[in-house]
Short mmCIF file of C-alpha atoms in Angstrom, two decimals:
data_model
loop_
_atom_site.label_atom_id
_atom_site.label_comp_id
_atom_site.label_asym_id
_atom_site.label_seq_id
_atom_site.Cartn_x
_atom_site.Cartn_y
_atom_site.Cartn_z
CA MET A 1 -2.61 -6.40 -11.23
CA GLU A 2 1.43 -6.27 -12.75
CA LEU A 3 1.27 -3.86 -15.25
CA TYR A 4 -1.10 -1.71 -13.97
CA GLU A 5 1.19 -1.72 -9.68
CA ALA A 6 4.04 -1.00 -12.38
CA SER A 7 2.28 2.26 -13.99
CA GLU A 8 2.01 3.03 -10.31
CA VAL A 9 5.60 4.27 -10.00
CA ASN A 10 5.05 6.75 -12.89
CA VAL A 11 6.49 9.72 -12.31
CA GLU A 12 5.40 12.80 -14.74
CA GLU A 13 6.26 12.64 -18.76
CA GLU A 14 6.43 9.29 -18.57
CA ASP A 15 4.38 8.05 -21.42
CA ILE A 16 4.16 4.35 -22.05
CA LEU A 17 4.19 4.37 -18.04
CA ASP A 18 0.89 6.57 -18.51
CA GLU A 19 -0.69 4.30 -21.50
CA ALA A 20 0.03 1.09 -19.41
CA LYS A 21 -1.64 2.15 -16.27
CA VAL A 22 -4.33 3.06 -18.92
CA PHE A 23 -4.62 -0.30 -20.38
CA GLY A 24 -4.17 -2.35 -17.19
CA CYS A 25 -7.13 -0.62 -15.31
CA HIS A 26 -9.06 -1.68 -18.81
CA LEU A 27 -8.44 -5.13 -18.73
CA LEU A 28 -8.32 -5.35 -14.67
CA GLU A 29 -12.12 -3.40 -14.81
CA ALA A 30 -13.54 -6.10 -17.60
CA GLU A 31 -11.61 -8.89 -15.77
CA VAL A 32 -13.55 -7.86 -12.50
CA LYS A 33 -16.87 -8.23 -14.49
CA ASN A 34 -16.77 -12.34 -14.98
CA LEU A 35 -15.09 -12.72 -11.38
CA ASP A 36 -17.26 -14.13 -8.07
CA HIS A 37 -17.52 -11.30 -5.53
CA GLN A 38 -13.92 -12.44 -3.28
CA ARG A 39 -11.61 -11.86 -6.47
CA ALA A 40 -12.82 -9.02 -7.37
CA ARG A 41 -12.82 -7.08 -4.34
CA LEU A 42 -9.66 -8.09 -4.59
CA ILE A 43 -9.18 -6.58 -7.59
CA LEU A 44 -10.69 -3.39 -7.09
CA ASN A 45 -8.08 -3.30 -3.48
CA ARG A 46 -5.53 -3.45 -4.91
CA MET A 47 -6.59 -0.62 -7.99
CA GLU A 48 -7.11 1.41 -4.91
CA HIS A 49 -4.20 0.85 -2.72
CA PRO A 50 -1.15 0.02 -4.97
CA TYR A 51 1.32 -2.21 -2.99
CA HIS A 52 4.60 0.35 -2.74
CA LYS A 53 2.16 3.15 -2.12
CA SER A 54 0.44 1.04 1.12
CA LEU A 55 2.35 0.16 4.63
CA PRO A 56 2.41 -3.54 4.95
CA ARG A 57 0.16 -3.86 7.91
CA PHE A 58 -2.50 -2.08 6.36
CA LEU A 59 -2.60 -4.12 3.44
CA ALA A 60 -2.58 -7.39 5.50
CA MET A 61 -5.85 -5.94 7.25
CA GLY A 62 -7.41 -5.42 3.74
CA PHE A 63 -6.12 -9.18 2.17
CA GLN A 64 -7.94 -10.49 5.93
CA GLU A 65 -10.89 -8.84 4.78
CA ASN A 66 -10.66 -10.09 1.29
CA LEU A 67 -10.38 -14.01 2.44
CA GLU A 68 -13.33 -14.47 4.76
CA GLY A 69 -15.33 -17.48 4.42
CA THR A 70 -12.81 -19.37 2.53
CA LYS A 71 -10.61 -23.01 3.79
CA ASP A 72 -9.73 -23.50 7.06
CA TRP A 73 -6.64 -23.42 7.53
CA ILE A 74 -6.81 -19.57 5.81
CA LYS A 75 -9.18 -19.03 8.83
CA HIS A 76 -5.87 -19.80 10.99
CA LEU A 77 -3.86 -18.19 9.52
CA GLN A 78 -6.19 -14.79 9.38
CA GLU A 79 -6.87 -15.68 13.22
CA LEU A 80 -3.32 -14.88 14.20
CA ALA A 81 -3.00 -11.89 11.63
CA LYS A 82 -5.93 -10.34 13.53
CA MET A 83 -3.95 -11.20 17.27
CA ASP A 84 -0.73 -9.95 15.58
CA LEU A 85 -2.52 -6.93 14.61
CA LYS A 86 -4.22 -6.45 17.55
CA ILE A 87 -0.27 -6.78 19.46
CA VAL A 88 0.77 -3.97 17.18
CA GLN A 89 -2.33 -2.06 17.63
CA SER A 90 -1.07 -1.57 21.21
CA ILE A 91 1.95 -1.03 20.42
CA HIS A 92 1.06 2.03 18.37
CA GLN A 93 -1.46 3.18 20.75
CA GLN A 94 1.15 2.84 23.78
CA GLU A 95 4.01 4.27 21.65
CA LEU A 96 1.50 7.68 20.12
CA LEU A 97 0.77 8.18 24.48
CA GLN A 98 4.09 8.69 25.03
CA ILE A 99 4.43 11.01 22.26
CA LEU A 100 1.14 13.03 23.11
CA ARG A 101 2.21 13.29 26.57
CA TRP A 102 6.16 14.67 25.38
CA TRP A 103 4.36 17.29 22.86
CA LYS A 104 1.90 18.60 25.68
CA GLY A 105 5.00 18.55 28.15
CA LEU A 106 6.62 20.33 26.07
CA GLY A 107 4.23 23.16 25.69
CA LEU A 108 4.88 24.60 22.06
CA ALA A 109 1.28 24.45 21.01
CA LYS A 110 0.74 26.88 23.55
CA GLU A 111 3.24 29.28 23.60
CA LEU A 112 3.10 29.45 19.72
CA LYS A 113 -0.23 29.42 18.40
CA PHE A 114 0.83 29.61 14.76
CA VAL A 115 1.84 25.72 15.40
CA ARG A 116 0.36 23.24 14.23
CA ASN A 117 -0.42 20.67 16.48
CA GLN A 118 -0.53 17.50 15.02
CA PRO A 119 1.56 14.62 17.08
CA LEU A 120 -0.85 11.85 14.72
CA LYS A 121 1.02 12.91 11.70
CA TRP A 122 4.49 12.91 12.89
CA TYR A 123 4.11 9.66 14.66
CA MET A 124 2.69 7.90 11.22
CA TRP A 125 5.76 9.21 9.61
CA THR A 126 7.86 7.06 11.67
CA VAL A 127 5.21 4.20 11.50
CA ALA A 128 5.70 3.85 7.83
CA CYS A 129 9.47 4.15 8.49
CA LEU A 130 10.02 2.15 11.25
CA THR A 131 7.48 -0.65 10.52
CA ASP A 132 8.86 -3.30 12.66
CA PRO A 133 7.36 -3.82 15.84
CA SER A 134 10.23 -4.24 17.93
CA LEU A 135 11.19 -0.29 17.57
CA LYS A 136 9.37 1.45 20.06
CA TYR A 137 11.87 3.54 21.34
CA GLN A 138 13.25 4.57 17.90
CA ARG A 139 9.73 5.49 16.50
CA VAL A 140 9.28 7.63 20.09
CA GLU A 141 11.83 8.85 19.73
CA LEU A 142 11.79 9.69 15.86
CA THR A 143 8.60 11.46 16.04
CA LYS A 144 10.34 14.49 17.97
CA PRO A 145 13.10 15.70 15.43
CA VAL A 146 10.25 15.20 13.17
CA ALA A 147 7.52 17.45 15.62
CA LEU A 148 10.47 20.07 15.21
CA VAL A 149 11.02 20.03 11.72
CA TYR A 150 7.56 21.13 11.43
CA VAL A 151 7.89 23.44 13.89
CA ILE A 152 10.56 25.40 11.86
CA ASP A 153 8.25 25.32 9.13
CA ASP A 154 5.64 26.40 10.50
CA MET A 155 7.91 29.20 11.85
CA PHE A 156 9.17 30.43 8.01
CA ASP A 157 5.24 29.90 6.99
CA VAL A 158 3.58 31.74 9.14
CA TYR A 159 5.38 33.96 11.79
CA GLY A 160 9.25 34.46 11.37
CA LYS A 161 10.24 38.25 9.46
CA LEU A 162 12.67 38.37 7.11
CA ASP A 163 15.54 39.20 9.33
CA GLU A 164 14.58 36.76 12.41
CA LEU A 165 14.64 34.04 9.91
CA THR A 166 17.88 35.23 8.23
CA LEU A 167 19.30 35.38 11.65
CA PHE A 168 17.72 32.05 12.42
CA THR A 169 19.19 30.21 9.38
CA GLU A 170 22.32 32.09 9.95
CA THR A 171 22.84 30.85 13.58
CA VAL A 172 21.62 26.33 12.48
CA LYS A 173 24.39 26.88 9.74
CA ARG A 174 26.92 27.20 12.05
#
């Protein structure tokens, strides 16, 4: 499993890691056929969602699902993890509502028709960066400049004329 996980950190033209991925994948797929359903699900889940490409909270959710039906102490641990997950989900929902109110109040989506209206996407950037549930304020505040970066990107990609964009770029440089 670790060889496969390591191969997932591959960048272009790293043939050794490409070979390691193919080798690890073949080994794991062969091993899955010999395992009980629960362990096979764990391995297949890890192959589908490598650790470094996943958010810890979502990994925990998948891990909980794969442990169902095991020993009593694990069931108690699962209950605590489920409660924690529900608390964090509630926090994220409250934060998202704040962001949606801010974005709607800003009115940019109405004024600038070319701007993408994707507050959830912008918010998910901050969720990935600031995973600690206590960082509520920071996630909400960081989402705002992320949104504005997307607005500027849309302005450059879709709307702006060369002379206006040059003037804007010069202004930002100052």
